[in-house]
mmCIF file with all atom_site columns, C-alpha atoms in Angstrom:
data_model
loop_
_atom_site.group_PDB
_atom_site.id
_atom_site.type_symbol
_atom_site.label_atom_id
_atom_site.label_alt_id
_atom_site.label_comp_id
_atom_site.label_asym_id
_atom_site.label_entity_id
_atom_site.label_seq_id
_atom_site.pdbx_PDB_ins_code
_atom_site.Cartn_x
_atom_site.Cartn_y
_atom_site.Cartn_z
_atom_site.occupancy
_atom_site.B_iso_or_equiv
_atom_site.pdbx_formal_charge
_atom_site.auth_seq_id
_atom_site.auth_comp_id
_atom_site.auth_asym_id
_atom_site.auth_atom_id
_atom_site.pdbx_PDB_model_num
ATOM 1   C CA . MET A 1 1   ? -28.303 -4.267  20.892  1.00 86.00 ? 634 MET A CA 1
ATOM 2   C CA . ARG A 1 2   ? -26.151 -6.395  18.613  1.00 90.00 ? 635 ARG A CA 1
ATOM 3   C CA . ARG A 1 3   ? -26.021 -3.622  16.012  1.00 91.00 ? 636 ARG A CA 1
ATOM 4   C CA . VAL A 1 4   ? -24.872 -1.133  18.663  1.00 93.00 ? 637 VAL A CA 1
ATOM 5   C CA . ALA A 1 5   ? -22.082 -3.508  19.707  1.00 94.00 ? 638 ALA A CA 1
ATOM 6   C CA . ILE A 1 6   ? -20.959 -3.903  16.099  1.00 94.00 ? 639 ILE A CA 1
ATOM 7   C CA . TYR A 1 7   ? -20.901 -0.133  15.552  1.00 95.00 ? 640 TYR A CA 1
ATOM 8   C CA . LEU A 1 8   ? -19.030 0.364   18.817  1.00 95.00 ? 641 LEU A CA 1
ATOM 9   C CA . LEU A 1 9   ? -16.448 -2.185  17.712  1.00 96.00 ? 642 LEU A CA 1
ATOM 10  C CA . LEU A 1 10  ? -16.127 -0.472  14.321  1.00 96.00 ? 643 LEU A CA 1
ATOM 11  C CA . VAL A 1 11  ? -15.648 2.921   15.977  1.00 96.00 ? 644 VAL A CA 1
ATOM 12  C CA . CYS A 1 12  ? -12.916 1.465   18.211  1.00 96.00 ? 645 CYS A CA 1
ATOM 13  C CA . VAL A 1 13  ? -11.124 -0.102  15.233  1.00 97.00 ? 646 VAL A CA 1
ATOM 14  C CA . ALA A 1 14  ? -11.389 3.157   13.255  1.00 97.00 ? 647 ALA A CA 1
ATOM 15  C CA . ALA A 1 15  ? -10.015 5.112   16.222  1.00 95.00 ? 648 ALA A CA 1
ATOM 16  C CA . MET A 1 16  ? -7.091  2.696   16.526  1.00 96.00 ? 649 MET A CA 1
ATOM 17  C CA . ALA A 1 17  ? -6.329  3.289   12.843  1.00 96.00 ? 650 ALA A CA 1
ATOM 18  C CA . VAL A 1 18  ? -6.734  7.089   12.830  1.00 96.00 ? 651 VAL A CA 1
ATOM 19  C CA . LEU A 1 19  ? -5.349  8.190   16.213  1.00 95.00 ? 652 LEU A CA 1
ATOM 20  C CA . PRO A 1 20  ? -1.683  7.323   15.481  1.00 96.00 ? 653 PRO A CA 1
ATOM 21  C CA . ILE A 1 21  ? -1.874  9.335   12.256  1.00 96.00 ? 654 ILE A CA 1
ATOM 22  C CA . LEU A 1 22  ? -3.374  12.310  14.081  1.00 94.00 ? 655 LEU A CA 1
ATOM 23  C CA . TRP A 1 23  ? -0.735  12.019  16.820  1.00 93.00 ? 656 TRP A CA 1
ATOM 24  C CA . ALA A 1 24  ? 2.057   11.985  14.217  1.00 93.00 ? 657 ALA A CA 1
ATOM 25  C CA . LEU A 1 25  ? 0.584   15.076  12.561  1.00 92.00 ? 658 LEU A CA 1
ATOM 26  C CA . SER A 1 26  ? 0.268   16.802  15.930  1.00 91.00 ? 659 SER A CA 1
ATOM 27  C CA . THR A 1 27  ? 3.863   15.938  16.825  1.00 90.00 ? 660 THR A CA 1
ATOM 28  C CA . ALA A 1 28  ? 5.108   17.164  13.447  1.00 90.00 ? 661 ALA A CA 1
ATOM 29  C CA . LEU A 1 29  ? 3.571   20.575  14.154  1.00 91.00 ? 662 LEU A CA 1
ATOM 30  C CA . LYS A 1 30  ? 5.175   20.915  17.624  1.00 90.00 ? 663 LYS A CA 1
ATOM 31  C CA . THR A 1 31  ? 8.403   22.634  18.554  1.00 87.00 ? 664 THR A CA 1
ATOM 32  C CA . LYS A 1 32  ? 11.355  20.585  19.782  1.00 84.00 ? 665 LYS A CA 1
ATOM 33  C CA . GLY A 1 33  ? 10.580  21.454  23.403  1.00 83.00 ? 666 GLY A CA 1
ATOM 34  C CA . GLU A 1 34  ? 6.885   20.647  23.122  1.00 86.00 ? 667 GLU A CA 1
ATOM 35  C CA . VAL A 1 35  ? 7.578   17.151  21.831  1.00 84.00 ? 668 VAL A CA 1
ATOM 36  C CA . VAL A 1 36  ? 9.132   16.083  25.149  1.00 85.00 ? 669 VAL A CA 1
ATOM 37  C CA . THR A 1 37  ? 6.807   17.909  27.558  1.00 84.00 ? 670 THR A CA 1
ATOM 38  C CA . TYR A 1 38  ? 4.670   15.979  30.010  1.00 88.00 ? 671 TYR A CA 1
ATOM 39  C CA . PRO A 1 39  ? 1.720   15.713  29.905  1.00 88.00 ? 672 PRO A CA 1
ATOM 40  C CA . PRO A 1 40  ? 1.596   15.736  26.127  1.00 84.00 ? 673 PRO A CA 1
ATOM 41  C CA . ARG A 1 41  ? -0.817  18.047  24.332  1.00 85.00 ? 674 ARG A CA 1
ATOM 42  C CA . TRP A 1 42  ? -2.808  17.172  21.225  1.00 87.00 ? 675 TRP A CA 1
ATOM 43  C CA . ILE A 1 43  ? -2.881  20.691  19.815  1.00 88.00 ? 676 ILE A CA 1
ATOM 44  C CA . PRO A 1 44  ? 0.503   22.439  19.686  1.00 87.00 ? 677 PRO A CA 1
ATOM 45  C CA . GLN A 1 45  ? 0.729   26.053  20.835  1.00 85.00 ? 678 GLN A CA 1
ATOM 46  C CA . PRO A 1 46  ? 1.635   27.627  18.416  1.00 88.00 ? 679 PRO A CA 1
ATOM 47  C CA . PRO A 1 47  ? 1.755   25.131  15.531  1.00 88.00 ? 680 PRO A CA 1
ATOM 48  C CA . THR A 1 48  ? 4.924   25.414  13.448  1.00 88.00 ? 681 THR A CA 1
ATOM 49  C CA . LEU A 1 49  ? 6.215   23.996  10.177  1.00 89.00 ? 682 LEU A CA 1
ATOM 50  C CA . ARG A 1 50  ? 9.865   24.485  11.171  1.00 89.00 ? 683 ARG A CA 1
ATOM 51  C CA . SER A 1 51  ? 10.455  20.731  11.517  1.00 88.00 ? 684 SER A CA 1
ATOM 52  C CA . PHE A 1 52  ? 9.517   20.227  7.881   1.00 90.00 ? 685 PHE A CA 1
ATOM 53  C CA . ALA A 1 53  ? 11.891  22.984  6.788   1.00 90.00 ? 686 ALA A CA 1
ATOM 54  C CA . VAL A 1 54  ? 14.712  21.410  8.820   1.00 89.00 ? 687 VAL A CA 1
ATOM 55  C CA . VAL A 1 55  ? 14.088  17.993  7.288   1.00 89.00 ? 688 VAL A CA 1
ATOM 56  C CA . LEU A 1 56  ? 14.042  19.394  3.760   1.00 91.00 ? 689 LEU A CA 1
ATOM 57  C CA . ARG A 1 57  ? 17.113  21.620  4.175   1.00 92.00 ? 690 ARG A CA 1
ATOM 58  C CA . GLU A 1 58  ? 19.418  19.759  6.551   1.00 92.00 ? 691 GLU A CA 1
ATOM 59  C CA . THR A 1 59  ? 18.942  16.113  5.595   1.00 92.00 ? 692 THR A CA 1
ATOM 60  C CA . SER A 1 60  ? 19.000  14.020  2.436   1.00 93.00 ? 693 SER A CA 1
ATOM 61  C CA . MET A 1 61  ? 15.255  13.421  2.632   1.00 93.00 ? 694 MET A CA 1
ATOM 62  C CA . PRO A 1 62  ? 14.452  14.994  -0.781  1.00 93.00 ? 695 PRO A CA 1
ATOM 63  C CA . ARG A 1 63  ? 16.972  12.627  -2.389  1.00 95.00 ? 696 ARG A CA 1
ATOM 64  C CA . TYR A 1 64  ? 15.497  9.637   -0.521  1.00 96.00 ? 697 TYR A CA 1
ATOM 65  C CA . PHE A 1 65  ? 12.016  10.665  -1.655  1.00 95.00 ? 698 PHE A CA 1
ATOM 66  C CA . ALA A 1 66  ? 13.153  10.962  -5.282  1.00 97.00 ? 699 ALA A CA 1
ATOM 67  C CA . ASN A 1 67  ? 14.811  7.528   -5.110  1.00 98.00 ? 700 ASN A CA 1
ATOM 68  C CA . SER A 1 68  ? 11.653  5.970   -3.662  1.00 98.00 ? 701 SER A CA 1
ATOM 69  C CA . LEU A 1 69  ? 9.521   7.644   -6.318  1.00 98.00 ? 702 LEU A CA 1
ATOM 70  C CA . LEU A 1 70  ? 11.776  6.338   -9.093  1.00 98.00 ? 703 LEU A CA 1
ATOM 71  C CA . VAL A 1 71  ? 11.754  2.778   -7.738  1.00 98.00 ? 704 VAL A CA 1
ATOM 72  C CA . GLY A 1 72  ? 7.970   2.886   -7.282  1.00 98.00 ? 705 GLY A CA 1
ATOM 73  C CA . LEU A 1 73  ? 7.332   4.172   -10.803 1.00 98.00 ? 706 LEU A CA 1
ATOM 74  C CA . CYS A 1 74  ? 9.635   1.578   -12.372 1.00 98.00 ? 707 CYS A CA 1
ATOM 75  C CA . THR A 1 75  ? 7.938   -1.175  -10.379 1.00 97.00 ? 708 THR A CA 1
ATOM 76  C CA . VAL A 1 76  ? 4.482   -0.036  -11.496 1.00 98.00 ? 709 VAL A CA 1
ATOM 77  C CA . ILE A 1 77  ? 5.530   0.146   -15.153 1.00 98.00 ? 710 ILE A CA 1
ATOM 78  C CA . VAL A 1 78  ? 7.001   -3.368  -15.105 1.00 97.00 ? 711 VAL A CA 1
ATOM 79  C CA . ALA A 1 79  ? 4.020   -4.801  -13.190 1.00 93.00 ? 712 ALA A CA 1
ATOM 80  C CA . VAL A 1 80  ? 1.481   -3.264  -15.589 1.00 95.00 ? 713 VAL A CA 1
ATOM 81  C CA . ALA A 1 81  ? 3.415   -4.514  -18.622 1.00 95.00 ? 714 ALA A CA 1
ATOM 82  C CA . ILE A 1 82  ? 3.557   -8.059  -17.257 1.00 91.00 ? 715 ILE A CA 1
ATOM 83  C CA . ALA A 1 83  ? -0.077  -8.007  -16.109 1.00 89.00 ? 716 ALA A CA 1
ATOM 84  C CA . ALA A 1 84  ? -1.296  -6.750  -19.496 1.00 92.00 ? 717 ALA A CA 1
ATOM 85  C CA . HIS A 1 85  ? 0.456   -9.553  -21.336 1.00 91.00 ? 718 HIS A CA 1
ATOM 86  C CA . ALA A 1 86  ? -0.679  -12.155 -18.820 1.00 87.00 ? 719 ALA A CA 1
ATOM 87  C CA . GLY A 1 87  ? -4.264  -10.875 -18.989 1.00 88.00 ? 720 GLY A CA 1
ATOM 88  C CA . TYR A 1 88  ? -4.216  -11.112 -22.762 1.00 91.00 ? 721 TYR A CA 1
ATOM 89  C CA . ALA A 1 89  ? -2.903  -14.679 -22.578 1.00 87.00 ? 722 ALA A CA 1
ATOM 90  C CA . PHE A 1 90  ? -5.581  -15.692 -20.077 1.00 86.00 ? 723 PHE A CA 1
ATOM 91  C CA . ALA A 1 91  ? -8.360  -14.145 -22.164 1.00 88.00 ? 724 ALA A CA 1
ATOM 92  C CA . ARG A 1 92  ? -7.189  -15.306 -25.578 1.00 89.00 ? 725 ARG A CA 1
ATOM 93  C CA . PHE A 1 93  ? -5.623  -18.728 -25.136 1.00 87.00 ? 726 PHE A CA 1
ATOM 94  C CA . GLY A 1 94  ? -6.738  -21.934 -23.494 1.00 84.00 ? 727 GLY A CA 1
ATOM 95  C CA . PHE A 1 95  ? -4.017  -23.989 -21.881 1.00 86.00 ? 728 PHE A CA 1
ATOM 96  C CA . PRO A 1 96  ? -3.841  -26.741 -19.266 1.00 90.00 ? 729 PRO A CA 1
ATOM 97  C CA . GLY A 1 97  ? -3.963  -25.388 -15.720 1.00 86.00 ? 730 GLY A CA 1
ATOM 98  C CA . ARG A 1 98  ? -5.378  -22.039 -16.818 1.00 88.00 ? 731 ARG A CA 1
ATOM 99  C CA . GLU A 1 99  ? -8.162  -22.018 -14.224 1.00 88.00 ? 732 GLU A CA 1
ATOM 100 C CA . VAL A 1 100 ? -5.870  -23.053 -11.381 1.00 90.00 ? 733 VAL A CA 1
ATOM 101 C CA . LEU A 1 101 ? -3.289  -20.440 -12.332 1.00 87.00 ? 734 LEU A CA 1
ATOM 102 C CA . ALA A 1 102 ? -5.944  -17.725 -12.689 1.00 85.00 ? 735 ALA A CA 1
ATOM 103 C CA . PHE A 1 103 ? -7.372  -18.634 -9.276  1.00 88.00 ? 736 PHE A CA 1
ATOM 104 C CA . GLY A 1 104 ? -3.895  -18.519 -7.743  1.00 89.00 ? 737 GLY A CA 1
ATOM 105 C CA . ILE A 1 105 ? -3.240  -15.077 -9.193  1.00 86.00 ? 738 ILE A CA 1
ATOM 106 C CA . LEU A 1 106 ? -6.591  -13.727 -8.028  1.00 85.00 ? 739 LEU A CA 1
ATOM 107 C CA . ALA A 1 107 ? -6.245  -15.293 -4.574  1.00 91.00 ? 740 ALA A CA 1
ATOM 108 C CA . THR A 1 108 ? -2.843  -13.726 -3.951  1.00 87.00 ? 741 THR A CA 1
ATOM 109 C CA . ALA A 1 109 ? -3.477  -10.321 -5.543  1.00 72.00 ? 742 ALA A CA 1
#
């Protein structure tokens, strides 16, 4: 009985994580009129990709995406460079407070 309760809880948590993503996907495939209809429908009739075309053509979203990609890549490059040097220092050299510092890095990573 306890195992069933645990699995039921896990299914509920998984549903809470997945359902908003599915709803966003469903809404993205709806027409403008279908988005505001009541009661809402999970499966749009007919599904359309027009909203994506509008976002790509009539907004600055591609530019925003490129900016985010550039910032993310630069951040990753700097983080890997720093982590590689720090990892080498931790592996190669002994210094006072090494264990405490290593634990702090691992605990917050």
